[in-house]
Amino acid sequence: MTSDRLKTLVGYSILTGRAPKGDWSHGHPARSDVRLEILWTAAPTVLVLK
């Protein structure tokens, strides 16, 4: 039951929480920064597997 509620909340957030296309009011997203992408992937993985 809780899992279904969580899935619904995540789905709703994805559909309604997005900024309009071309809206950079919160800054430009990080793109093509491979080191940053690796860090964002590796850090949580290490924390979870530790």
Short mmCIF file of N, CA, C and O in Angstrom, two decimals:
data_model
loop_
_atom_site.label_atom_id
_atom_site.label_comp_id
_atom_site.label_asym_id
_atom_site.label_seq_id
_atom_site.Cartn_x
_atom_site.Cartn_y
_atom_site.Cartn_z
N MET A 1 0.82 -1.19 0.00
CA MET A 1 0.00 0.00 0.00
C MET A 1 0.87 1.26 0.00
O MET A 1 0.64 2.17 -0.76
N THR A 2 1.87 1.29 0.85
CA THR A 2 2.75 2.45 0.93
C THR A 2 3.53 2.63 -0.36
O THR A 2 3.74 3.75 -0.82
N SER A 3 3.93 1.52 -0.97
CA SER A 3 4.68 1.57 -2.22
C SER A 3 3.84 2.22 -3.32
O SER A 3 4.35 3.01 -4.11
N ASP A 4 2.56 1.88 -3.37
CA ASP A 4 1.68 2.48 -4.38
C ASP A 4 1.53 3.98 -4.17
O ASP A 4 1.52 4.75 -5.13
N ARG A 5 1.42 4.39 -2.94
CA ARG A 5 1.31 5.82 -2.64
C ARG A 5 2.57 6.56 -3.03
O ARG A 5 2.52 7.66 -3.57
N LEU A 6 3.72 5.95 -2.75
CA LEU A 6 4.99 6.57 -3.11
C LEU A 6 5.13 6.69 -4.62
O LEU A 6 5.54 7.73 -5.13
N LYS A 7 4.77 5.65 -5.35
CA LYS A 7 4.84 5.68 -6.81
C LYS A 7 3.92 6.77 -7.36
O LYS A 7 4.27 7.48 -8.30
N THR A 8 2.75 6.89 -6.79
CA THR A 8 1.80 7.91 -7.23
C THR A 8 2.35 9.31 -6.96
O THR A 8 2.28 10.19 -7.82
N LEU A 9 2.92 9.52 -5.80
CA LEU A 9 3.49 10.82 -5.45
C LEU A 9 4.66 11.17 -6.37
O LEU A 9 4.75 12.31 -6.86
N VAL A 10 5.53 10.22 -6.64
CA VAL A 10 6.66 10.48 -7.53
C VAL A 10 6.16 10.79 -8.94
O VAL A 10 6.62 11.73 -9.59
N GLY A 11 5.21 10.02 -9.43
CA GLY A 11 4.65 10.26 -10.76
C GLY A 11 3.99 11.63 -10.86
O GLY A 11 4.20 12.36 -11.83
N TYR A 12 3.23 11.99 -9.85
CA TYR A 12 2.58 13.30 -9.83
C TYR A 12 3.63 14.42 -9.83
O TYR A 12 3.50 15.41 -10.56
N SER A 13 4.68 14.26 -9.03
CA SER A 13 5.72 15.27 -8.95
C SER A 13 6.44 15.43 -10.28
O SER A 13 6.78 16.55 -10.68
N ILE A 14 6.70 14.33 -10.95
CA ILE A 14 7.37 14.38 -12.25
C ILE A 14 6.51 15.13 -13.26
O ILE A 14 7.00 15.94 -14.04
N LEU A 15 5.22 14.86 -13.25
CA LEU A 15 4.33 15.46 -14.24
C LEU A 15 4.03 16.93 -13.97
O LEU A 15 3.85 17.71 -14.91
N THR A 16 3.95 17.32 -12.72
CA THR A 16 3.51 18.69 -12.41
C THR A 16 4.64 19.61 -11.94
O THR A 16 4.46 20.82 -11.94
N GLY A 17 5.78 19.08 -11.54
CA GLY A 17 6.82 19.90 -10.95
C GLY A 17 7.87 20.39 -11.92
O GLY A 17 8.84 21.01 -11.50
N ARG A 18 7.70 20.14 -13.18
CA ARG A 18 8.71 20.55 -14.16
C ARG A 18 8.57 22.02 -14.51
O ARG A 18 7.48 22.56 -14.58
N ALA A 19 9.70 22.64 -14.75
CA ALA A 19 9.70 24.04 -15.18
C ALA A 19 9.33 24.09 -16.66
O ALA A 19 9.59 23.14 -17.40
N PRO A 20 8.72 25.16 -17.11
CA PRO A 20 8.41 25.29 -18.53
C PRO A 20 9.68 25.26 -19.38
O PRO A 20 10.75 25.66 -18.92
N LYS A 21 9.54 24.80 -20.59
CA LYS A 21 10.68 24.71 -21.50
C LYS A 21 11.29 26.10 -21.71
O LYS A 21 10.58 27.06 -21.97
N GLY A 22 12.61 26.19 -21.57
CA GLY A 22 13.29 27.46 -21.74
C GLY A 22 13.36 28.32 -20.49
O GLY A 22 13.91 29.41 -20.51
N ASP A 23 12.81 27.84 -19.38
CA ASP A 23 12.84 28.60 -18.13
C ASP A 23 14.13 28.27 -17.38
O ASP A 23 14.29 27.18 -16.86
N TRP A 24 15.06 29.21 -17.35
CA TRP A 24 16.34 29.01 -16.68
C TRP A 24 16.41 29.83 -15.39
O TRP A 24 17.49 30.19 -14.95
N SER A 25 15.28 30.12 -14.77
CA SER A 25 15.26 30.98 -13.59
C SER A 25 16.03 30.39 -12.41
O SER A 25 16.47 31.11 -11.54
N HIS A 26 16.18 29.08 -12.37
CA HIS A 26 16.95 28.44 -11.30
C HIS A 26 18.33 28.05 -11.76
O HIS A 26 18.99 27.22 -11.15
N GLY A 27 18.78 28.60 -12.85
CA GLY A 27 20.11 28.30 -13.36
C GLY A 27 20.07 27.21 -14.42
O GLY A 27 19.11 26.45 -14.54
N HIS A 28 21.11 27.15 -15.21
CA HIS A 28 21.21 26.17 -16.28
C HIS A 28 21.63 24.82 -15.70
O HIS A 28 22.52 24.77 -14.86
N PRO A 29 21.01 23.74 -16.12
CA PRO A 29 21.40 22.44 -15.60
C PRO A 29 22.82 22.07 -16.06
O PRO A 29 23.27 22.51 -17.10
N ALA A 30 23.47 21.26 -15.28
CA ALA A 30 24.82 20.81 -15.64
C ALA A 30 24.71 19.84 -16.82
O ALA A 30 24.00 18.85 -16.76
N ARG A 31 25.42 20.18 -17.88
CA ARG A 31 25.40 19.33 -19.06
C ARG A 31 26.83 19.08 -19.50
O ARG A 31 27.69 19.94 -19.39
N SER A 32 27.06 17.90 -19.98
CA SER A 32 28.35 17.51 -20.55
C SER A 32 29.49 17.63 -19.56
O SER A 32 30.63 17.79 -19.96
N ASP A 33 29.21 17.57 -18.28
CA ASP A 33 30.27 17.57 -17.28
C ASP A 33 30.38 16.14 -16.75
O ASP A 33 29.73 15.75 -15.79
N VAL A 34 31.22 15.36 -17.43
CA VAL A 34 31.32 13.94 -17.13
C VAL A 34 31.80 13.70 -15.70
O VAL A 34 31.28 12.83 -15.01
N ARG A 35 32.75 14.49 -15.25
CA ARG A 35 33.25 14.31 -13.87
C ARG A 35 32.13 14.50 -12.85
O ARG A 35 32.01 13.74 -11.88
N LEU A 36 31.30 15.51 -13.07
CA LEU A 36 30.20 15.77 -12.14
C LEU A 36 29.17 14.64 -12.18
O LEU A 36 28.68 14.20 -11.15
N GLU A 37 28.87 14.15 -13.36
CA GLU A 37 27.92 13.04 -13.49
C GLU A 37 28.44 11.78 -12.81
O GLU A 37 27.68 11.06 -12.16
N ILE A 38 29.74 11.51 -12.95
CA ILE A 38 30.33 10.34 -12.29
C ILE A 38 30.27 10.51 -10.78
O ILE A 38 29.92 9.58 -10.05
N LEU A 39 30.58 11.72 -10.29
CA LEU A 39 30.51 11.98 -8.86
C LEU A 39 29.10 11.79 -8.33
O LEU A 39 28.89 11.17 -7.28
N TRP A 40 28.10 12.33 -9.05
CA TRP A 40 26.71 12.21 -8.61
C TRP A 40 26.25 10.76 -8.60
O TRP A 40 25.34 10.40 -7.84
N THR A 41 26.83 9.93 -9.44
CA THR A 41 26.46 8.52 -9.48
C THR A 41 27.26 7.72 -8.45
O THR A 41 26.71 6.86 -7.77
N ALA A 42 28.53 8.01 -8.33
CA ALA A 42 29.40 7.22 -7.46
C ALA A 42 29.17 7.49 -5.98
O ALA A 42 29.17 6.54 -5.18
N ALA A 43 28.98 8.73 -5.60
CA ALA A 43 28.83 9.06 -4.18
C ALA A 43 27.65 8.34 -3.53
O ALA A 43 27.82 7.69 -2.49
N PRO A 44 26.45 8.39 -4.09
CA PRO A 44 25.34 7.67 -3.45
C PRO A 44 25.54 6.15 -3.50
O PRO A 44 25.16 5.46 -2.56
N THR A 45 26.18 5.66 -4.55
CA THR A 45 26.42 4.22 -4.65
C THR A 45 27.34 3.77 -3.52
O THR A 45 27.09 2.76 -2.86
N VAL A 46 28.39 4.54 -3.28
CA VAL A 46 29.32 4.20 -2.19
C VAL A 46 28.60 4.26 -0.85
O VAL A 46 28.78 3.39 0.00
N LEU A 47 27.77 5.28 -0.66
CA LEU A 47 27.04 5.40 0.62
C LEU A 47 26.07 4.24 0.82
O LEU A 47 25.93 3.75 1.95
N VAL A 48 25.43 3.79 -0.23
CA VAL A 48 24.47 2.70 -0.09
C VAL A 48 25.18 1.37 0.13
O VAL A 48 24.74 0.56 0.94
N LEU A 49 26.28 1.14 -0.56
CA LEU A 49 26.98 -0.14 -0.45
C LEU A 49 27.87 -0.23 0.78
O LEU A 49 28.28 -1.32 1.15
N LYS A 50 28.13 0.90 1.42
CA LYS A 50 29.01 0.90 2.59
C LYS A 50 28.38 0.28 3.80
O LYS A 50 27.29 0.26 4.11
#
